[in-house]
Coordinates of N, CA and C in Angstrom, one line a residue:
M7 N 10.5 -18.9 -4.3 CA 10.0 -17.5 -4.5 C 9.3 -17.4 -5.8
A8 N 9.8 -18.1 -6.9 CA 9.2 -17.9 -8.2 C 7.7 -18.3 -8.2
D9 N 7.4 -19.4 -7.4 CA 6.0 -19.8 -7.3 C 5.1 -18.7 -6.7
T10 N 5.7 -18.1 -5.7 CA 4.9 -17.0 -5.0 C 4.7 -15.9 -5.9
A11 N 5.7 -15.5 -6.7 CA 5.6 -14.4 -7.6 C 4.5 -14.7 -8.7
L12 N 4.4 -16.0 -9.1 CA 3.4 -16.4 -10.1 C 2.0 -16.2 -9.5
Q13 N 1.8 -16.5 -8.2 CA 0.6 -16.3 -7.6 C 0.2 -14.8 -7.6
W14 N 1.2 -13.9 -7.4 CA 0.9 -12.5 -7.3 C 0.6 -11.9 -8.7
F15 N 1.3 -12.3 -9.7 CA 1.2 -11.6 -11.0 C 0.5 -12.4 -12.1
K16 N -0.4 -13.3 -11.6 CA -1.2 -14.1 -12.5 C -2.2 -13.2 -13.2
T17 N -2.2 -13.2 -14.6 CA -3.2 -12.4 -15.3 C -4.1 -13.3 -16.2
E18 N -5.1 -12.6 -16.6 CA -6.0 -13.3 -17.6 C -6.7 -12.2 -18.4
Q19 N -7.0 -12.6 -19.6 CA -7.7 -11.6 -20.6 C -9.2 -11.9 -20.6
R20 N -9.9 -10.8 -20.5 CA -11.4 -10.9 -20.7 C -11.9 -9.7 -21.5
E21 N -12.6 -10.0 -22.6 CA -13.2 -9.0 -23.4 C -12.2 -7.9 -23.8
G22 N -10.9 -8.4 -24.1 CA -9.9 -7.4 -24.6 C -9.2 -6.6 -23.5
K23 N -9.5 -6.9 -22.2 CA -8.9 -6.3 -21.1 C -8.1 -7.3 -20.3
T24 N -7.0 -6.8 -19.6 CA -6.2 -7.6 -18.8 C -6.6 -7.4 -17.3
F25 N -6.7 -8.6 -16.6 CA -7.0 -8.6 -15.2 C -5.9 -9.3 -14.5
V26 N -5.6 -8.9 -13.3 CA -4.6 -9.5 -12.5 C -5.2 -10.1 -11.2
F27 N -4.7 -11.2 -10.8 CA -5.3 -11.8 -9.6 C -4.6 -11.2 -8.3
D28 N -5.5 -10.7 -7.5 CA -5.0 -10.1 -6.2 C -5.2 -11.1 -5.1
P29 N -4.1 -11.7 -4.6 CA -4.2 -12.7 -3.6 C -4.8 -12.2 -2.3
L30 N -4.7 -10.9 -2.0 CA -5.3 -10.4 -0.8 C -6.8 -10.2 -0.9
R31 N -7.3 -9.7 -2.0 CA -8.7 -9.6 -2.2 C -9.3 -10.9 -2.7
K32 N -8.5 -11.8 -3.1 CA -8.9 -13.2 -3.6 C -9.8 -13.1 -4.8
R33 N -9.4 -12.2 -5.8 CA -10.2 -12.0 -7.0 C -9.4 -11.3 -8.0
F34 N -9.8 -11.5 -9.3 CA -9.2 -10.7 -10.4 C -9.7 -9.3 -10.4
V35 N -8.8 -8.4 -10.6 CA -9.1 -6.9 -10.8 C -8.5 -6.4 -12.0
A36 N -9.1 -5.4 -12.6 CA -8.6 -4.8 -13.8 C -7.1 -4.3 -13.6
L37 N -6.3 -4.6 -14.6 CA -4.9 -4.3 -14.5 C -4.7 -2.9 -15.0
T38 N -4.9 -1.9 -14.2 CA -4.7 -0.5 -14.6 C -3.2 -0.2 -14.2
P39 N -2.7 1.0 -14.7 CA -1.3 1.3 -14.3 C -1.2 1.4 -12.8
E40 N -2.2 2.0 -12.1 CA -2.1 2.1 -10.7 C -2.2 0.8 -10.0
E41 N -3.0 -0.1 -10.5 CA -3.2 -1.5 -9.9 C -1.9 -2.3 -10.1
E42 N -1.2 -2.1 -11.2 CA 0.1 -2.7 -11.3 C 1.1 -2.3 -10.2
V43 N 1.1 -1.1 -9.9 CA 2.0 -0.6 -8.8 C 1.5 -1.1 -7.5
R44 N 0.2 -1.1 -7.3 CA -0.4 -1.6 -6.0 C 0.0 -3.1 -5.8
Q45 N -0.1 -3.9 -6.9 CA 0.3 -5.3 -6.7 C 1.8 -5.5 -6.4
K46 N 2.6 -4.6 -7.0 CA 4.0 -4.7 -6.7 C 4.3 -4.3 -5.3
V47 N 3.6 -3.3 -4.7 CA 3.9 -2.9 -3.3 C 3.3 -3.9 -2.4
L48 N 2.2 -4.5 -2.7 CA 1.6 -5.6 -1.9 C 2.5 -6.8 -1.8
Y49 N 3.1 -7.2 -2.9 CA 4.1 -8.2 -3.0 C 5.3 -7.9 -2.1
L50 N 5.8 -6.7 -2.2 CA 6.9 -6.2 -1.4 C 6.5 -6.3 0.1
L51 N 5.4 -5.9 0.5 CA 5.0 -5.9 1.9 C 4.9 -7.3 2.4
V52 N 4.3 -8.2 1.7 CA 4.1 -9.6 2.2 C 5.3 -10.4 2.1
E53 N 6.0 -10.4 0.9 CA 7.1 -11.3 0.7 C 8.4 -10.8 1.2
H54 N 8.6 -9.6 1.2 CA 9.9 -9.0 1.7 C 9.9 -8.4 3.0
L55 N 8.8 -7.7 3.3 CA 8.7 -7.0 4.6 C 8.0 -7.8 5.7
K56 N 7.6 -9.0 5.3 CA 7.0 -10.0 6.2 C 5.7 -9.5 6.9
V57 N 4.9 -8.7 6.2 CA 3.6 -8.3 6.7 C 2.6 -9.5 6.5
P58 N 1.9 -9.9 7.5 CA 0.9 -11.0 7.3 C -0.2 -10.5 6.4
S59 N -0.5 -11.2 5.3 CA -1.4 -10.8 4.3 C -2.8 -10.5 4.9
G60 N -3.2 -11.2 6.0 CA -4.5 -10.9 6.6 C -4.5 -9.6 7.4
L61 N -3.4 -8.9 7.5 CA -3.4 -7.7 8.2 C -3.1 -6.5 7.3
I62 N -3.4 -6.7 6.0 CA -3.4 -5.6 5.0 C -4.8 -5.5 4.4
A63 N -5.3 -4.2 4.5 CA -6.6 -3.9 3.9 C -6.3 -3.2 2.6
V64 N -6.9 -3.6 1.5 CA -6.7 -3.0 0.2 C -7.9 -2.1 -0.1
E65 N -7.6 -0.9 -0.6 CA -8.7 0.1 -0.9 C -9.5 0.3 0.4
Y66 N -8.9 0.6 1.4 CA -9.5 0.8 2.8 C -10.2 2.1 2.8
S67 N -11.5 2.1 3.2 CA -12.3 3.3 3.3 C -11.9 4.1 4.5
V68 N -11.8 5.4 4.2 CA -11.4 6.4 5.2 C -12.3 7.6 5.1
K69 N -12.8 8.1 6.2 CA -13.6 9.4 6.2 C -12.6 10.5 6.5
V70 N -12.5 11.5 5.5 CA -11.7 12.6 5.7 C -12.6 13.9 5.5
N71 N -12.7 14.6 6.6 CA -13.5 15.8 6.6 C -14.9 15.5 6.1
G72 N -15.4 14.4 6.6 CA -16.8 14.0 6.2 C -17.0 13.4 4.8
L73 N -15.9 13.3 4.1 CA -15.9 12.7 2.7 C -15.4 11.3 2.8
D74 N -16.0 10.4 2.0 CA -15.5 9.0 1.9 C -14.4 9.0 0.9
K75 N -13.2 8.5 1.4 CA -12.0 8.3 0.6 C -11.5 6.9 0.7
R76 N -10.5 6.5 -0.1 CA -10.0 5.2 0.0 C -8.5 5.2 -0.1
A77 N -7.8 4.7 1.0 CA -6.4 4.5 1.0 C -6.1 3.3 0.1
D78 N -5.0 3.3 -0.7 CA -4.7 2.1 -1.5 C -4.5 0.9 -0.7
A79 N -3.8 1.0 0.5 CA -3.6 -0.1 1.4 C -3.3 0.5 2.8
V80 N -3.7 -0.3 3.8 CA -3.4 0.0 5.2 C -2.9 -1.3 5.8
V81 N -1.7 -1.2 6.4 CA -1.2 -2.3 7.2 C -1.6 -2.1 8.7
F82 N -2.1 -3.2 9.2 CA -2.6 -3.2 10.6 C -1.7 -4.0 11.5
G83 N -1.6 -3.6 12.8 CA -0.9 -4.3 13.8 C -1.8 -5.5 14.3
K84 N -1.2 -6.3 15.1 CA -1.9 -7.5 15.6 C -3.0 -7.2 16.5
E85 N -3.0 -6.0 17.1 CA -4.1 -5.5 17.9 C -5.1 -4.7 17.1
G86 N -5.0 -4.6 15.8 CA -5.9 -3.9 15.0 C -5.7 -2.5 14.7
Q87 N -4.6 -1.9 15.3 CA -4.2 -0.5 15.1 C -3.5 -0.3 13.7
P88 N -3.9 0.8 13.0 CA -3.2 1.1 11.7 C -1.7 1.4 12.0
L89 N -0.9 0.7 11.2 CA 0.6 0.9 11.3 C 1.1 1.7 10.1
M90 N 0.6 1.5 8.9 CA 1.1 2.2 7.7 C 0.0 2.4 6.7
I91 N 0.0 3.6 6.1 CA -0.8 3.9 5.0 C 0.1 3.8 3.8
V92 N -0.4 3.1 2.7 CA 0.3 3.0 1.5 C -0.5 3.7 0.4
E93 N 0.1 4.7 -0.3 CA -0.5 5.4 -1.4 C 0.3 5.1 -2.6
C94 N -0.4 4.5 -3.6 CA 0.2 4.2 -4.9 C -0.3 5.1 -6.0
K95 N 0.6 5.3 -6.9 CA 0.3 6.1 -8.1 C 0.9 5.3 -9.3
A96 N 0.3 5.6 -10.4 CA 0.8 4.9 -11.7 C 2.3 5.4 -11.9
Q97 N 3.1 4.6 -12.6 CA 4.5 4.9 -12.8 C 4.7 6.3 -13.5
S98 N 3.7 6.7 -14.2 CA 3.8 7.9 -15.0 C 3.5 9.2 -14.1
V99 N 3.0 8.9 -12.8 CA 2.7 10.0 -11.9 C 3.9 10.3 -11.0
K100 N 4.3 11.5 -10.9 CA 5.4 11.9 -10.0 C 4.9 11.9 -8.6
L101 N 5.7 11.6 -7.6 CA 5.4 11.6 -6.2 C 5.7 13.0 -5.7
T102 N 4.7 13.9 -5.8 CA 4.8 15.3 -5.4 C 4.3 15.5 -4.0
D103 N 4.3 16.8 -3.6 CA 3.8 17.2 -2.3 C 2.3 16.9 -2.3
K104 N 1.6 17.0 -3.5 CA 0.2 16.7 -3.6 C -0.1 15.3 -3.2
V105 N 0.7 14.4 -3.6 CA 0.5 12.9 -3.2 C 0.8 12.8 -1.7
L106 N 1.8 13.4 -1.2 CA 2.1 13.3 0.2 C 0.9 13.9 1.0
D107 N 0.4 15.0 0.5 CA -0.8 15.7 1.2 C -2.0 14.7 1.3
Q108 N -2.2 13.9 0.2 CA -3.3 13.0 0.2 C -3.1 11.9 1.3
A109 N -1.8 11.4 1.4 CA -1.5 10.4 2.5 C -1.7 11.0 3.9
V110 N -1.2 12.3 4.0 CA -1.3 13.0 5.3 C -2.8 13.1 5.7
R111 N -3.6 13.4 4.8 CA -5.1 13.6 5.1 C -5.6 12.2 5.6
Y112 N -5.2 11.1 5.0 CA -5.6 9.8 5.5 C -5.0 9.6 6.9
H113 N -3.8 10.0 7.1 CA -3.1 9.9 8.4 C -3.9 10.6 9.5
S114 N -4.4 11.8 9.1 CA -5.2 12.6 10.2 C -6.3 11.8 10.8
T115 N -6.9 10.8 10.0 CA -8.0 10.0 10.5 C -7.5 8.7 11.1
L116 N -6.5 8.1 10.5 CA -6.1 6.7 11.0 C -5.0 6.8 12.0
Q117 N -4.1 7.8 11.9 CA -3.0 8.0 12.9 C -2.0 6.8 12.9
P118 N -1.5 6.3 11.7 CA -0.5 5.2 11.7 C 0.9 5.8 12.0
K119 N 1.9 5.0 12.2 CA 3.2 5.5 12.5 C 4.0 5.7 11.2
Y120 N 3.5 5.1 10.0 CA 4.2 5.2 8.8 C 3.4 5.5 7.6
L121 N 4.0 6.2 6.7 CA 3.4 6.5 5.4 C 4.3 6.1 4.3
L122 N 3.8 5.4 3.3 CA 4.6 4.9 2.2 C 4.0 5.4 0.9
L123 N 4.8 6.0 0.1 CA 4.3 6.5 -1.3 C 5.1 5.7 -2.3
F124 N 4.5 5.2 -3.3 CA 5.2 4.4 -4.3 C 4.5 4.5 -5.7
N125 N 5.4 4.7 -6.7 CA 4.8 4.8 -8.1 C 5.5 3.7 -9.0
G126 N 6.0 2.7 -8.4 CA 6.6 1.7 -9.2 C 8.1 1.8 -9.4
T127 N 8.6 3.1 -9.4 CA 10.0 3.3 -9.6 C 10.6 4.1 -8.4
T128 N 9.8 5.0 -7.8 CA 10.2 5.8 -6.7 C 9.4 5.5 -5.5
C129 N 10.1 5.4 -4.3 CA 9.4 5.0 -3.1 C 9.9 6.0 -2.0
Y130 N 8.9 6.6 -1.3 CA 9.3 7.4 -0.1 C 8.5 6.8 1.1
C131 N 9.3 6.7 2.2 CA 8.7 6.2 3.4 C 9.0 7.2 4.5
F132 N 7.9 7.5 5.3 CA 8.0 8.4 6.4 C 7.5 7.8 7.7
K133 N 8.2 8.2 8.7 CA 7.8 7.8 10.1 C 7.2 9.0 10.7
V134 N 6.1 8.9 11.4 CA 5.5 10.0 12.1 C 6.0 10.0 13.6
E135 N 6.8 11.0 14.0 CA 7.3 11.1 15.3 C 7.0 12.4 15.9
A136 N 6.3 12.5 17.0 CA 5.9 13.7 17.7 C 5.2 14.6 16.7
G137 N 4.3 14.0 15.9 CA 3.5 14.8 15.0 C 4.2 15.3 13.8
K138 N 5.5 14.9 13.6 CA 6.2 15.4 12.4 C 6.6 14.2 11.5
L139 N 6.7 14.4 10.2 CA 7.1 13.4 9.3 C 8.6 13.4 9.2
Q140 N 9.2 12.2 9.4 CA 10.6 12.0 9.3 C 10.9 11.1 8.1
T141 N 11.7 11.5 7.2 CA 12.0 10.7 6.0 C 12.8 9.5 6.5
M142 N 12.5 8.3 6.0 CA 13.3 7.1 6.4 C 14.2 6.8 5.3
D143 N 15.3 6.1 5.6 CA 16.3 5.7 4.6 C 16.1 4.2 4.2
H144 N 15.1 3.6 4.8 CA 14.8 2.2 4.5 C 13.3 2.0 4.7
L145 N 12.8 0.8 4.2 CA 11.5 0.4 4.4 C 11.4 -0.5 5.7
P146 N 10.6 -0.2 6.6 CA 10.5 -1.0 7.9 C 9.8 -2.3 7.6
D147 N 10.4 -3.4 8.1 CA 9.7 -4.7 8.0 C 8.6 -4.7 9.1
Y148 N 7.8 -5.7 9.1 CA 6.6 -5.8 9.9 C 7.0 -5.7 11.4
E149 N 8.1 -6.4 11.8 CA 8.6 -6.3 13.2 C 8.9 -4.9 13.6
E150 N 9.6 -4.2 12.7 CA 9.9 -2.8 13.0 C 8.7 -1.9 13.1
M151 N 7.7 -2.1 12.2 CA 6.5 -1.3 12.2 C 5.8 -1.5 13.5
Q152 N 5.8 -2.6 14.1 CA 5.1 -2.9 15.4 C 5.8 -2.4 16.6
S153 N 7.1 -2.1 16.5 CA 7.9 -1.7 17.7 C 7.6 -0.3 18.0
M154 N 7.6 0.0 19.3 CA 7.3 1.4 19.8 C 8.5 2.2 19.8

């Protein structure tokens, strides 16, 4: 597991800035506070929740009310259907109703079964059942995400 973690959190310095290697995008990206949280949640999804890395889209484009937006990550099922929207915020940002509203707007377009909000210390996961958000007491692994 330590080798895998090294792959995820490999950093380099360029012109006084820190960059982190994103194994999903296969490139170094600027290590902002939000990107640090995104890398932690991507690691969690792949290494602990067993989501195939090829079925996660990072910074996924979503049209919301005619506007171009980007979900931090979207987990897809094997048939290509969106299963989960992941919204990340920097650790200093509280996960408020405003953050949830942002994820819900993405949900209105993509219609996944799950929403995950994460700021590095706090995590909220919701399942959408009959059009209503149900707070979950655990994070679903990939097998559970795919179950009907």
